[in-house]
Amino acid sequence: MILEEIEVGKWRGYRETHVFRFQAGINLLVGRNEAGKSTLFEVLTRALFDRHNSKTEEVRAMQPIGTSLGPEVTIQFSVAGTRHKVVKRFLQNAKSEFYSERQGKWEMEHEGDQADAHLREVLRGEATTRTAARPEHRGLAQALWYLQSDGAIPEKMWNEGVRQGLQGLVQSVATSPRERAILERVEKAYQEYWTETGRIKTNSPLGLLQAEIPEIEKNLATLQGKAKTVEGYRTDLEAFHAEEVQKAVDIKKAKDDLTESSARVQAAEAHERERGLKESAKTEAAQKVHLHQKDLTQIDEKQKKVQERRTEIKNLEDALSETATDARQEATASEHHARHWKKVLEPVLKGLEAELGAFHSLERLRKMEKDRARLEKHLEKIAGINAQIQARKTERDALVAPDDKEWKRFGIASNHLIVLQAKVDASAIRVAFEWSGKERKVETQPSLRTSEDAEYIVTEPTEFQIEGVGKVRVRSGASSLEDLLTQRDATEQDVRQVLTRFGVADADAVATLHERGRELDRTLATLKKSLDEANGTEPGAEEELARTKRGIEEETRGISTLPPDVLQQGGQWIRDQIAAKELQKENQTRAIAEEQKAEKMASHKHLELVEARQGTSNKLAERKAEIHTHEEGITEILQTYGTIDQLKKCLAASEEAARMATAAHDALLSGYEEKVVIPKRLHEQAHGRVRELEKQIGDSRIKIATTRARIDAATEQGNYSQRADLEIEVERKKRRLEVLQRRADGTKLLHDLVAAHEKQRSSELSGPVQSLANRWLAILTDDNYDTLRIDEALRPAGVHVARYRADLPLASLSHGTQEQVVVLLRLAIGVLVSGEERNLVVIDDRLVNADPLRMKRLCLILQEAAETCQIVIATCNDTPYAGLSAQIVRVPADGNKVEVRA
Amino acid sequence: MSVKFLHSADWQMGMQALQAGEKAKEVRAKRFETAARVAALAKREAVDFVLLAGDLFEHHDVDDVVVRKTVAVLNDFAPIPVFVLPGNHDPLVAGGVWDRQRWQDVGKHVRLLREPTEVLVQDDVALYPSPLTQKQSRLDPTAWIPPRGEADRRIRIGIAHGALDVLPEDVNFPIAPTRAAEVGLDYLALGDWHGFRQSGRTVYPGTMEQTSFSEKDPGNVVVVEIAHAGAEPVVSKHRVGQLVWSEHRPTLQDVTDVENLRTLLIQTGPQATPLSSQILRVTPQIAPEASPVVLTELQSLRKELIEGACFIDWPEEALALAAAADVVLPEGVLADVDFDLAAILGGKIPEGPGREMASADPTVVQEARALIRRLATEVAG
């Protein structure tokens, strides 16, 4: 590809459209830093390798800063002698148009995605889907264009790029486009089956089949498993049927055994019945013996008891007699005590009590009289207080005086009047006359007050009649004065009313009335308090007095039995008498109590003896009744036998019968085990066996039914035909798998063979590349390094130092020398791939570190390379390239559209 | 005293039809249609009874719907009595197809022959069934049949399932070829072989609908008339089968061979089996020198058969592998690669980078060569 022209606009710094033209040989792209040199290479790579509708970040970054313009570019180039033009716009109204020149006219051959694809084909680039084109997508250009944006020599990229470049290299030296097209299809066919890592693509038909078949086989295995299960059921069913048949045979035999044992059991039962009869007889005989023994025993016992009771009766009768005597004695003693205290002691006591009563009455009488005197005095006092109260009350009712409230109101009003008056006076107009000469007489209409300073106080319109002068009219003060006057008059009226009401002339009189009223109230209060106190000391004094008088009357009657001399005695004598009588009374009372106690004890003892006697009588009766009962019992028992001797005879007979019955029963017990127990047991066992077999047969039938049901259920699912369908599907898919696998393997074989041959060719090519690069390296380094070590991937590995005959790894060289080595290598590749057609080599400012001598030598090399390929070198300074026959393409910094000068 | 009956066998209802590929379902369904035709034939011929000599069902595990539909077809025979013999595919075993709930719905005119005992069909016709109770045996199931008594003037018909003991290898349930004569049977109705075969009084009607590619003269039932005891049975074969299975391995050199194949497979005329009733297996052997036109014609024929036939087993890859010798590869890598592939195919070890692939599978190598040619053909020179 030979680059001819780049027209760019709205692209980073190239806001306006710029045109840059290139020649087929060396082109120096000269511009200052950030002039846009690298931008031009970006224009070239994006135009050739990116999709026009790409919206990646890298593409967006191409927009001029602060704009949303759509970067545009038109590139003209020629390939294999045909000129082409590509017009591309990104982002805004994105477009891509590929033109070819036919007979002097541009004819559009492709547009849109097709144009993009066609462009990529020019340098065997690769399409990208989601990202911007990277160096590895540039095909041959990755090997030939050494751009700043690619950074230093990254090994991975170099590998990929060179590998791609190698493919491009090989393809570029391939003899025909047809081969290239076929090789592309080989690669495509390979990619249909295989991933980059050499595995079958999971989403390819082969991959899908590989995934599907095991799944189907798994399902088939499941169905086959189910079929096996059903077979298992059938096998089980066979076994259950066989089991059922066997059980039928067994149960028949068991039933036969049962029938046989039934006959033996019948015989055993007859023997059993016989034994039962004998046992019953034996039991009966024993019972008879027992009965006779019991009766005899009972008679003996009863007789013993009768004897015992008779002895007891005798003892009880003796005790009874003794108790009766004692009871009579106690009754007599009790009567004696009762007579004594009732007849003798009690009357004495009564006499003492009567005397005591009289003395107490006398004592009480004397007290009551004292009380009467006191009470009468008290009542007199209360009457006096009441009289006082009444008098004061009368006086108070007659007095017309203001109460406290009225007095207070009057006081306020009076004070207020004074204040108002003072205000009026203060507000009033004061008129004073100062006579020069004689004092004249002044009359006022209405009359006015004068102050202490003989000032007339004018509070209302007033006419002054001045003797010898005339009249002077004086108006009063302002409306406030009128208000004050009004208030004063009203207040004055109130005050007057009060005075009038109480019939006094002034406030002092009112005060006197008020004070008098208060004094009377206080006196009344005091008198009432005294009255209350008096009533408090003797509450109910009148009732008390009445009671006392009644009491005196009664006590007076009480002392009527006392002799007159006693009535004359003093209080102490009376009290002494009372004390003596009290003592006597006490002694008498005690004596009576003792007699009563003795009486009670004797009576109680008597009762006890009576009860004891009663008890003994009862026991006596009981014993007699018991004897009677026993005797009757004996008689009853003997009714059956007659006499005791006869009973004894019966007993002997029954004992004999029992002995015989036992002997007969025991005789039957020998052989019992064999005749009865064993046959019964065998019969029971046979029965059990039959039952067991019937149950087993039932179980077998259940198992058979269950297994049949399982088989039915399993076969209802339609597994047989499903299995067939799955087998068919597996077979079909396996056959298809085989075919696809063979195809995939064939594709891989072809792909690998192609790659192997291409690699061999590439390796073969590396010779010429190395040879050329070696020569140039020697020139560049003045034979210091005579060999460039290149690996089979055309990657520089190191240099050979001629002088020391040793290799130096690339990393040991200076950065500048490394870059120069890479430039040489790219130039060599470029020369070799430009056999039939010139290809473009781009060097983006990679020789800045070359010293002048190296630069000179590099120019020679560049010139030589330019005989075969087109070279574009970006640089800030064109001076070092002065020796080159190069076209200078200036990259403007000011953004103006500039024509290129040759 | 004469008797007329229909004899069929090996209905194989519910068969898997694996060889029919994705048409297996249809092939299975066809058997019910054919069975219905047998019922119609039985009524048309007014036979006295029908004998089904074994393998009514393909397997004990056949789907329930198969049993149901078979029972429905057998019920269609009513009121003609149908005698069904258990065969080696459906022997009388516990839990087998004869114990299925669905089978119990069969009509009273259908009798399953469970015991090897004489069955009187009519007063003068005795049947001697040999039901099988297992899948395999070396014992002759007809050995129990008692010889004709001297006074026995009834028509005696045996019914059994097994292989006539005429083949050199061991067979399953071998039946003596002389059984009919030995025990005085007027007719021995057999089942097991799927193609019609008659050997005197011993007859295999074959399966009523072909079941695989390897069968000879299948698709028939027989109507048998026996005038009296001892008379020769008059056996008439009736074609009832609908599908024809055929296998072809033609060698094709030129277009004429393709045409001949077409004519063979796509028949016309009133007697022709329509393509839609054909199940085909085609494995063409394409001569190396055959031209690309042959391939093209074959592809066209294949397409036609796929569209028209009931089922065809003809892998597409059989055509793809045919080498096209005329393709010229451009000089360069491709030519070198093809050279290496040819060498490997020829059993040689290529020089250069191709030597690593010398042990590649020849079919893979062929595939690679075919691919390179195909791709070369796609890219016009």
mmCIF file of N, CA, C and O in Angstrom, chain A residues 182-226:
data_model
loop_
_atom_site.group_PDB
_atom_site.id
_atom_site.type_symbol
_atom_site.label_atom_id
_atom_site.label_comp_id
_atom_site.label_asym_id
_atom_site.label_seq_id
_atom_site.Cartn_x
_atom_site.Cartn_y
_atom_site.Cartn_z
ATOM 1 N N ILE A 182 -8.501 -18.514 0.059
ATOM 2 C CA ILE A 182 -8.731 -19.893 0.514
ATOM 3 C C ILE A 182 -8.181 -20.073 1.924
ATOM 4 O O ILE A 182 -8.806 -20.717 2.779
ATOM 5 N N LEU A 183 -7.024 -19.495 2.152
ATOM 6 C CA LEU A 183 -6.419 -19.616 3.485
ATOM 7 C C LEU A 183 -7.315 -18.969 4.549
ATOM 8 O O LEU A 183 -7.441 -19.488 5.670
ATOM 9 N N GLU A 184 -7.923 -17.857 4.159
ATOM 10 C CA GLU A 184 -8.856 -17.228 5.104
ATOM 11 C C GLU A 184 -10.016 -18.158 5.406
ATOM 12 O O GLU A 184 -10.461 -18.271 6.543
ATOM 13 N N ARG A 185 -10.486 -18.818 4.391
ATOM 14 C CA ARG A 185 -11.611 -19.743 4.598
ATOM 15 C C ARG A 185 -11.194 -20.942 5.416
ATOM 16 O O ARG A 185 -11.974 -21.489 6.194
ATOM 17 N N VAL A 186 -9.958 -21.326 5.226
ATOM 18 C CA VAL A 186 -9.431 -22.432 6.057
ATOM 19 C C VAL A 186 -9.469 -21.999 7.515
ATOM 20 O O VAL A 186 -9.933 -22.749 8.388
ATOM 21 N N GLU A 187 -8.997 -20.785 7.738
ATOM 22 C CA GLU A 187 -8.987 -20.276 9.117
ATOM 23 C C GLU A 187 -10.412 -20.169 9.662
ATOM 24 O O GLU A 187 -10.688 -20.534 10.813
ATOM 25 N N LYS A 188 -11.283 -19.693 8.821
ATOM 26 C CA LYS A 188 -12.677 -19.541 9.243
ATOM 27 C C LYS A 188 -13.320 -20.888 9.557
ATOM 28 O O LYS A 188 -14.024 -21.055 10.551
ATOM 29 N N ALA A 189 -13.030 -21.860 8.651
ATOM 30 C CA ALA A 189 -13.578 -23.205 8.855
ATOM 31 C C ALA A 189 -13.054 -23.775 10.166
ATOM 32 O O ALA A 189 -13.783 -24.421 10.917
ATOM 33 N N TYR A 190 -11.801 -23.498 10.447
ATOM 34 C CA TYR A 190 -11.194 -23.973 11.694
ATOM 35 C C TYR A 190 -11.905 -23.338 12.893
ATOM 36 O O TYR A 190 -12.231 -24.012 13.886
ATOM 37 N N GLN A 191 -12.136 -22.041 12.788
ATOM 38 C CA GLN A 191 -12.748 -21.323 13.907
ATOM 39 C C GLN A 191 -14.200 -21.725 14.122
ATOM 40 O O GLN A 191 -14.746 -21.480 15.190
ATOM 41 N N GLU A 192 -14.786 -22.347 13.144
ATOM 42 C CA GLU A 192 -16.153 -22.830 13.358
ATOM 43 C C GLU A 192 -16.181 -23.928 14.392
ATOM 44 O O GLU A 192 -17.164 -24.124 15.085
ATOM 45 N N TYR A 193 -15.090 -24.669 14.463
ATOM 46 C CA TYR A 193 -15.061 -25.805 15.395
ATOM 47 C C TYR A 193 -14.210 -25.550 16.625
ATOM 48 O O TYR A 193 -14.514 -26.068 17.694
ATOM 49 N N TRP A 194 -13.112 -24.833 16.444
ATOM 50 C CA TRP A 194 -12.082 -24.803 17.480
ATOM 51 C C TRP A 194 -11.906 -23.403 18.057
ATOM 52 O O TRP A 194 -12.040 -22.415 17.352
ATOM 53 N N THR A 195 -11.580 -23.424 19.392
ATOM 54 C CA THR A 195 -11.265 -22.153 20.033
ATOM 55 C C THR A 195 -9.796 -21.832 19.805
ATOM 56 O O THR A 195 -9.071 -22.650 19.226
ATOM 57 N N GLU A 196 -9.382 -20.705 20.287
ATOM 58 C CA GLU A 196 -7.981 -20.308 20.106
ATOM 59 C C GLU A 196 -7.048 -21.235 20.868
ATOM 60 O O GLU A 196 -5.896 -21.369 20.526
ATOM 61 N N THR A 197 -7.597 -21.854 21.924
ATOM 62 C CA THR A 197 -6.742 -22.732 22.733
ATOM 63 C C THR A 197 -6.801 -24.174 22.259
ATOM 64 O O THR A 197 -6.325 -25.077 22.944
ATOM 65 N N GLY A 198 -7.397 -24.370 21.117
ATOM 66 C CA GLY A 198 -7.398 -25.711 20.542
ATOM 67 C C GLY A 198 -8.443 -26.643 21.121
ATOM 68 O O GLY A 198 -8.297 -27.859 21.091
ATOM 69 N N ARG A 199 -9.546 -26.072 21.664
ATOM 70 C CA ARG A 199 -10.628 -26.915 22.185
ATOM 71 C C ARG A 199 -11.842 -26.763 21.290
ATOM 72 O O ARG A 199 -12.020 -25.720 20.653
ATOM 73 N N ILE A 200 -12.666 -27.741 21.319
ATOM 74 C CA ILE A 200 -13.902 -27.669 20.542
ATOM 75 C C ILE A 200 -14.788 -26.585 21.158
ATOM 76 O O ILE A 200 -14.967 -26.547 22.377
ATOM 77 N N LYS A 201 -15.334 -25.768 20.304
ATOM 78 C CA LYS A 201 -16.218 -24.696 20.792
ATOM 79 C C LYS A 201 -17.499 -25.323 21.321
ATOM 80 O O LYS A 201 -18.135 -26.119 20.654
ATOM 81 N N THR A 202 -17.832 -24.894 22.522
ATOM 82 C CA THR A 202 -18.998 -25.522 23.151
ATOM 83 C C THR A 202 -20.288 -25.168 22.422
ATOM 84 O O THR A 202 -21.246 -25.930 22.456
ATOM 85 N N ASN A 203 -20.301 -24.011 21.760
ATOM 86 C CA ASN A 203 -21.554 -23.654 21.092
ATOM 87 C C ASN A 203 -21.543 -24.034 19.612
ATOM 88 O O ASN A 203 -22.416 -23.659 18.852
ATOM 89 N N SER A 204 -20.509 -24.788 19.181
ATOM 90 C CA SER A 204 -20.511 -25.280 17.794
ATOM 91 C C SER A 204 -21.419 -26.500 17.731
ATOM 92 O O SER A 204 -21.699 -27.112 18.771
ATOM 93 N N PRO A 205 -21.896 -26.886 16.569
ATOM 94 C CA PRO A 205 -22.744 -28.082 16.480
ATOM 95 C C PRO A 205 -22.068 -29.298 17.105
ATOM 96 O O PRO A 205 -22.724 -30.090 17.756
ATOM 97 N N LEU A 206 -20.761 -29.428 16.924
ATOM 98 C CA LEU A 206 -20.051 -30.564 17.513
ATOM 99 C C LEU A 206 -20.067 -30.463 19.033
ATOM 100 O O LEU A 206 -20.357 -31.439 19.725
ATOM 101 N N GLY A 207 -19.763 -29.268 19.535
ATOM 102 C CA GLY A 207 -19.756 -29.072 20.982
ATOM 103 C C GLY A 207 -21.121 -29.338 21.588
ATOM 104 O O GLY A 207 -21.237 -29.968 22.635
ATOM 105 N N LEU A 208 -22.127 -28.864 20.892
ATOM 106 C CA LEU A 208 -23.489 -29.054 21.401
ATOM 107 C C LEU A 208 -23.842 -30.532 21.436
ATOM 108 O O LEU A 208 -24.434 -31.018 22.387
ATOM 109 N N LEU A 209 -23.418 -31.232 20.354
ATOM 110 C CA LEU A 209 -23.695 -32.668 20.328
ATOM 111 C C LEU A 209 -22.967 -33.374 21.456
ATOM 112 O O LEU A 209 -23.515 -34.278 22.099
ATOM 113 N N GLN A 210 -21.725 -32.973 21.682
ATOM 114 C CA GLN A 210 -20.943 -33.618 22.742
ATOM 115 C C GLN A 210 -21.612 -33.425 24.100
ATOM 116 O O GLN A 210 -21.486 -34.250 24.989
ATOM 117 N N ALA A 211 -22.300 -32.321 24.217
ATOM 118 C CA ALA A 211 -23.009 -32.069 25.474
ATOM 119 C C ALA A 211 -24.339 -32.804 25.500
ATOM 120 O O ALA A 211 -24.767 -33.296 26.543
ATOM 121 N N GLU A 212 -24.986 -32.875 24.322
ATOM 122 C CA GLU A 212 -26.333 -33.455 24.291
ATOM 123 C C GLU A 212 -26.321 -34.955 24.495
ATOM 124 O O GLU A 212 -27.172 -35.505 25.185
ATOM 125 N N ILE A 213 -25.360 -35.609 23.837
ATOM 126 C CA ILE A 213 -25.388 -37.078 23.813
ATOM 127 C C ILE A 213 -25.309 -37.676 25.216
ATOM 128 O O ILE A 213 -26.106 -38.550 25.556
ATOM 129 N N PRO A 214 -24.403 -37.228 26.065
ATOM 130 C CA PRO A 214 -24.374 -37.809 27.409
ATOM 131 C C PRO A 214 -25.691 -37.597 28.147
ATOM 132 O O PRO A 214 -26.141 -38.431 28.916
ATOM 133 N N GLU A 215 -26.305 -36.472 27.922
ATOM 134 C CA GLU A 215 -27.587 -36.173 28.561
ATOM 135 C C GLU A 215 -28.640 -37.189 28.123
ATOM 136 O O GLU A 215 -29.376 -37.732 28.949
ATOM 137 N N ILE A 216 -28.678 -37.427 26.795
ATOM 138 C CA ILE A 216 -29.667 -38.383 26.289
ATOM 139 C C ILE A 216 -29.342 -39.778 26.816
ATOM 140 O O ILE A 216 -30.232 -40.533 27.207
ATOM 141 N N GLU A 217 -28.040 -40.088 26.828
ATOM 142 C CA GLU A 217 -27.648 -41.422 27.309
ATOM 143 C C GLU A 217 -28.014 -41.572 28.779
ATOM 144 O O GLU A 217 -28.387 -42.646 29.233
ATOM 145 N N LYS A 218 -27.905 -40.477 29.473
ATOM 146 C CA LYS A 218 -28.273 -40.527 30.896
ATOM 147 C C LYS A 218 -29.772 -40.838 31.031
ATOM 148 O O LYS A 218 -30.179 -41.681 31.836
ATOM 149 N N ASN A 219 -30.561 -40.125 30.219
ATOM 150 C CA ASN A 219 -32.006 -40.385 30.263
ATOM 151 C C ASN A 219 -32.303 -41.815 29.849
ATOM 152 O O ASN A 219 -33.154 -42.488 30.432
ATOM 153 N N LEU A 220 -31.578 -42.285 28.839
ATOM 154 C CA LEU A 220 -31.780 -43.647 28.358
ATOM 155 C C LEU A 220 -31.417 -44.636 29.442
ATOM 156 O O LEU A 220 -32.127 -45.625 29.669
ATOM 157 N N ALA A 221 -30.320 -44.343 30.133
ATOM 158 C CA ALA A 221 -29.893 -45.236 31.209
ATOM 159 C C ALA A 221 -30.951 -45.285 32.295
ATOM 160 O O ALA A 221 -31.213 -46.335 32.876
ATOM 161 N N THR A 222 -31.568 -44.137 32.526
ATOM 162 C CA THR A 222 -32.635 -44.104 33.531
ATOM 163 C C THR A 222 -33.777 -45.019 33.107
ATOM 164 O O THR A 222 -34.285 -45.818 33.912
ATOM 165 N N LEU A 223 -34.160 -44.895 31.821
ATOM 166 C CA LEU A 223 -35.259 -45.739 31.340
ATOM 167 C C LEU A 223 -34.863 -47.204 31.353
ATOM 168 O O LEU A 223 -35.674 -48.071 31.687
ATOM 169 N N GLN A 224 -33.602 -47.465 31.004
ATOM 170 C CA GLN A 224 -33.159 -48.851 31.015
ATOM 171 C C GLN A 224 -33.148 -49.386 32.440
ATOM 172 O O GLN A 224 -33.478 -50.535 32.703
ATOM 173 N N GLY A 225 -32.785 -48.477 33.332
ATOM 174 C CA GLY A 225 -32.822 -48.860 34.746
ATOM 175 C C GLY A 225 -34.236 -49.228 35.166
ATOM 176 O O GLY A 225 -34.460 -50.190 35.889
ATOM 177 N N LYS A 226 -35.176 -48.410 34.671
ATOM 178 C CA LYS A 226 -36.578 -48.691 35.019
ATOM 179 C C LYS A 226 -37.014 -50.027 34.435
ATOM 180 O O LYS A 226 -37.751 -50.785 35.075
#
